[in-house]
Amino acid sequence: MVKVLFVCLGNICRSPMAEAVFKEKVREAGLEERIEIDSAGTGDWHTGNAPHEGTLDILKKNRIEAEGLKARQVQKEDLNQYDYIIGMDAENIGNLTRMKGYSESGEIARLLDFVEDGAEDDVPDPYFTGNFDYVYDLVEEGCTRLLSHIREKEGL
Ligand code: 4NP
């Protein structure tokens, strides 16, 4: 099983969106028995909460399943248990890198680093910008490229 964890700050806007979009792509590819997916936040303010209304709305608009998404805080063990830890922005990457010790083996990367010709490096935080449509487009493209990367690397 290849394990993928999406990480943002609050785990209510961007990373649950990426989790749901990536799950849909993995299902479409028939790889749901091969790739396990979750999301978490570097902060703990929203632990146990459902995603933000803006994330739920955009997922619904795109007919993507949002059932069961629930916020949690990323733990040090996650960095060993997940093969790919995918942050949404440079701040997430900084926080994850500081958490990672010698024994944690997961690869930490930023989602939009897989989109080589993209306009953005960071997925902007819609909690502050309110622009869930733009974030969805970035997350969608990032997830497409990430899945290609994982399929090639893992021989799936
Ligand atoms: P997210 O957005 O990291 O995309 O889930 C945020 C959600 C909540 C907060 C910050 C960012 N907050 O400060 O509560």
CSV table of C-alpha atoms and ligand atoms in Angstrom, one decimal:
chain,number,residue,atom,x,y,z
A,1,MET,CA,0.0,0.0,0.0
A,2,VAL,CA,1.3,3.5,-0.9
A,3,LYS,CA,0.2,6.0,1.7
A,4,VAL,CA,-0.4,9.7,0.9
A,5,LEU,CA,-1.1,12.4,3.5
A,6,PHE,CA,-2.1,16.0,2.4
A,7,VAL,CA,-1.2,18.7,4.9
A,8,CYS,CA,-2.3,22.3,5.4
A,9,LEU,CA,-2.7,24.6,8.3
A,10,GLY,CA,-6.2,24.0,9.7
A,11,ASN,CA,-7.2,20.8,7.8
A,12,ILE,CA,-10.6,22.3,7.0
A,13,CYS,CA,-10.0,24.0,3.6
A,14,ARG,CA,-7.2,23.0,1.3
A,15,SER,CA,-5.9,19.5,2.5
A,16,PRO,CA,-9.4,18.0,2.9
A,17,MET,CA,-10.2,19.3,-0.6
A,18,ALA,CA,-7.0,17.7,-1.9
A,19,GLU,CA,-7.8,14.4,-0.1
A,20,ALA,CA,-11.3,14.3,-1.7
A,21,VAL,CA,-10.0,15.2,-5.2
A,22,PHE,CA,-7.1,12.8,-5.0
A,23,LYS,CA,-9.4,10.0,-3.8
A,24,GLU,CA,-11.6,10.5,-6.8
A,25,LYS,CA,-8.7,10.3,-9.2
A,26,VAL,CA,-7.4,7.2,-7.5
A,27,ARG,CA,-10.9,5.6,-7.8
A,28,GLU,CA,-11.1,6.5,-11.4
A,29,ALA,CA,-7.7,4.9,-12.0
A,30,GLY,CA,-8.9,1.8,-10.2
A,31,LEU,CA,-6.1,2.1,-7.6
A,32,GLU,CA,-8.1,2.4,-4.5
A,33,GLU,CA,-6.7,-0.9,-3.2
A,34,ARG,CA,-3.2,0.3,-3.8
A,35,ILE,CA,-3.2,3.9,-2.5
A,36,GLU,CA,-4.4,5.0,0.9
A,37,ILE,CA,-5.2,8.7,1.4
A,38,ASP,CA,-5.7,11.0,4.4
A,39,SER,CA,-5.2,14.7,5.4
A,40,ALA,CA,-4.2,16.6,8.5
A,41,GLY,CA,-3.3,20.1,9.7
A,42,THR,CA,-0.2,21.5,11.3
A,43,GLY,CA,-2.6,23.3,13.7
A,44,ASP,CA,-5.1,21.7,16.1
A,45,TRP,CA,-7.8,24.4,16.2
A,46,HIS,CA,-10.3,22.4,14.2
A,47,THR,CA,-9.7,18.9,15.4
A,48,GLY,CA,-12.8,16.7,14.8
A,49,ASN,CA,-14.5,19.3,12.6
A,50,ALA,CA,-16.0,18.8,9.1
A,51,PRO,CA,-14.4,20.8,6.2
A,52,HIS,CA,-15.2,24.5,5.7
A,53,GLU,CA,-18.4,25.3,3.9
A,54,GLY,CA,-16.5,26.7,0.9
A,55,THR,CA,-14.6,23.4,0.5
A,56,LEU,CA,-17.8,21.4,0.8
A,57,ASP,CA,-19.6,23.6,-1.7
A,58,ILE,CA,-16.9,23.4,-4.3
A,59,LEU,CA,-16.6,19.6,-3.9
A,60,LYS,CA,-20.4,19.2,-4.3
A,61,LYS,CA,-20.3,21.5,-7.4
A,62,ASN,CA,-17.7,19.1,-8.9
A,63,ARG,CA,-19.6,16.0,-7.8
A,64,ILE,CA,-16.8,14.8,-5.5
A,65,GLU,CA,-17.5,12.7,-2.4
A,66,ALA,CA,-16.9,14.6,0.8
A,67,GLU,CA,-18.3,12.1,3.2
A,68,GLY,CA,-16.2,11.3,6.3
A,69,LEU,CA,-13.7,14.2,6.0
A,70,LYS,CA,-12.8,15.1,9.6
A,71,ALA,CA,-10.0,17.4,10.8
A,72,ARG,CA,-7.0,16.2,12.8
A,73,GLN,CA,-3.6,17.5,13.6
A,74,VAL,CA,-0.5,15.9,12.0
A,75,GLN,CA,1.6,13.8,14.3
A,76,LYS,CA,5.3,12.9,14.2
A,77,GLU,CA,4.4,9.3,13.5
A,78,ASP,CA,2.6,10.3,10.3
A,79,LEU,CA,6.0,11.2,8.9
A,80,ASN,CA,7.0,7.6,9.2
A,81,GLN,CA,3.7,6.0,8.4
A,82,TYR,CA,3.0,7.9,5.2
A,83,ASP,CA,5.2,7.6,2.0
A,84,TYR,CA,4.2,11.0,0.6
A,85,ILE,CA,3.5,13.9,2.8
A,86,ILE,CA,2.2,16.7,0.6
A,87,GLY,CA,2.0,20.2,2.0
A,88,MET,CA,0.0,23.0,0.4
A,89,ASP,CA,2.5,25.9,1.0
A,90,ALA,CA,6.0,26.8,2.1
A,91,GLU,CA,4.9,27.3,5.7
A,92,ASN,CA,3.4,23.8,5.8
A,93,ILE,CA,6.7,22.4,4.4
A,94,GLY,CA,8.7,24.3,7.0
A,95,ASN,CA,6.6,23.0,9.9
A,96,LEU,CA,6.8,19.4,8.6
A,97,THR,CA,10.5,19.6,8.0
A,98,ARG,CA,11.0,20.8,11.6
A,99,MET,CA,9.0,17.8,12.9
A,100,LYS,CA,10.9,15.3,10.9
A,101,GLY,CA,13.7,13.5,12.6
A,102,TYR,CA,16.2,10.9,11.3
A,103,SER,CA,13.9,8.0,11.7
A,104,GLU,CA,11.0,9.5,9.8
A,105,SER,CA,11.2,8.2,6.2
A,106,GLY,CA,8.2,9.9,4.5
A,107,GLU,CA,9.0,12.1,1.5
A,108,ILE,CA,7.8,15.7,2.2
A,109,ALA,CA,6.9,17.7,-0.9
A,110,ARG,CA,4.7,20.7,-1.9
A,111,LEU,CA,1.7,19.9,-4.1
A,112,LEU,CA,2.4,22.5,-6.8
A,113,ASP,CA,6.0,21.5,-7.1
A,114,PHE,CA,4.6,18.7,-9.3
A,115,VAL,CA,3.1,21.3,-11.6
A,116,GLU,CA,6.3,22.5,-13.2
A,117,ASP,CA,4.8,25.0,-15.6
A,118,GLY,CA,2.2,26.4,-13.1
A,119,ALA,CA,1.5,30.0,-12.1
A,120,GLU,CA,1.8,29.4,-8.3
A,121,ASP,CA,4.2,27.6,-6.0
A,122,ASP,CA,1.9,27.7,-3.0
A,123,VAL,CA,-1.9,26.9,-2.8
A,124,PRO,CA,-3.2,30.2,-1.3
A,125,ASP,CA,-5.2,29.8,1.9
A,126,PRO,CA,-8.9,30.3,1.0
A,127,TYR,CA,-9.7,30.7,4.7
A,128,PHE,CA,-8.2,34.1,4.3
A,129,THR,CA,-8.7,34.8,0.5
A,130,GLY,CA,-12.2,33.3,0.2
A,131,ASN,CA,-11.3,32.2,-3.3
A,132,PHE,CA,-12.2,28.5,-3.2
A,133,ASP,CA,-12.7,28.3,-7.0
A,134,TYR,CA,-9.1,29.2,-7.7
A,135,VAL,CA,-7.9,26.9,-5.0
A,136,TYR,CA,-9.9,24.1,-6.5
A,137,ASP,CA,-8.3,24.5,-9.9
A,138,LEU,CA,-4.8,24.5,-8.4
A,139,VAL,CA,-5.6,21.4,-6.2
A,140,GLU,CA,-7.1,19.6,-9.2
A,141,GLU,CA,-4.0,20.2,-11.4
A,142,GLY,CA,-1.7,19.3,-8.5
A,143,CYS,CA,-3.5,16.1,-7.8
A,144,THR,CA,-3.4,15.0,-11.5
A,145,ARG,CA,0.4,15.5,-11.6
A,146,LEU,CA,1.0,14.0,-8.2
A,147,LEU,CA,-0.9,10.8,-9.2
A,148,SER,CA,1.2,10.5,-12.4
A,149,HIS,CA,4.4,11.0,-10.3
A,150,ILE,CA,3.4,8.3,-7.8
A,151,ARG,CA,2.2,5.9,-10.5
A,152,GLU,CA,5.6,6.2,-12.3
A,153,LYS,CA,7.7,6.0,-9.1
A,154,GLU,CA,5.7,3.1,-7.6
A,155,GLY,CA,5.1,1.2,-10.9
A,156,LEU,CA,1.3,1.4,-10.6
B,1,4NP,P1,-6.6,25.5,5.7
B,1,4NP,O1,-7.2,26.9,6.1
B,1,4NP,O2,-5.2,25.5,6.2
B,1,4NP,O3,-6.6,25.5,4.2
B,1,4NP,O4,-7.5,24.5,6.3
B,1,4NP,C1,-7.2,27.4,7.4
B,1,4NP,C2,-8.3,27.1,8.2
B,1,4NP,C3,-8.3,27.6,9.5
B,1,4NP,C4,-7.4,28.5,9.9
B,1,4NP,C5,-6.3,28.8,9.1
B,1,4NP,C6,-6.2,28.3,7.8
B,1,4NP,N1,-7.4,29.0,11.2
B,1,4NP,O5,-6.6,29.9,11.6
B,1,4NP,O6,-8.3,28.7,12.0
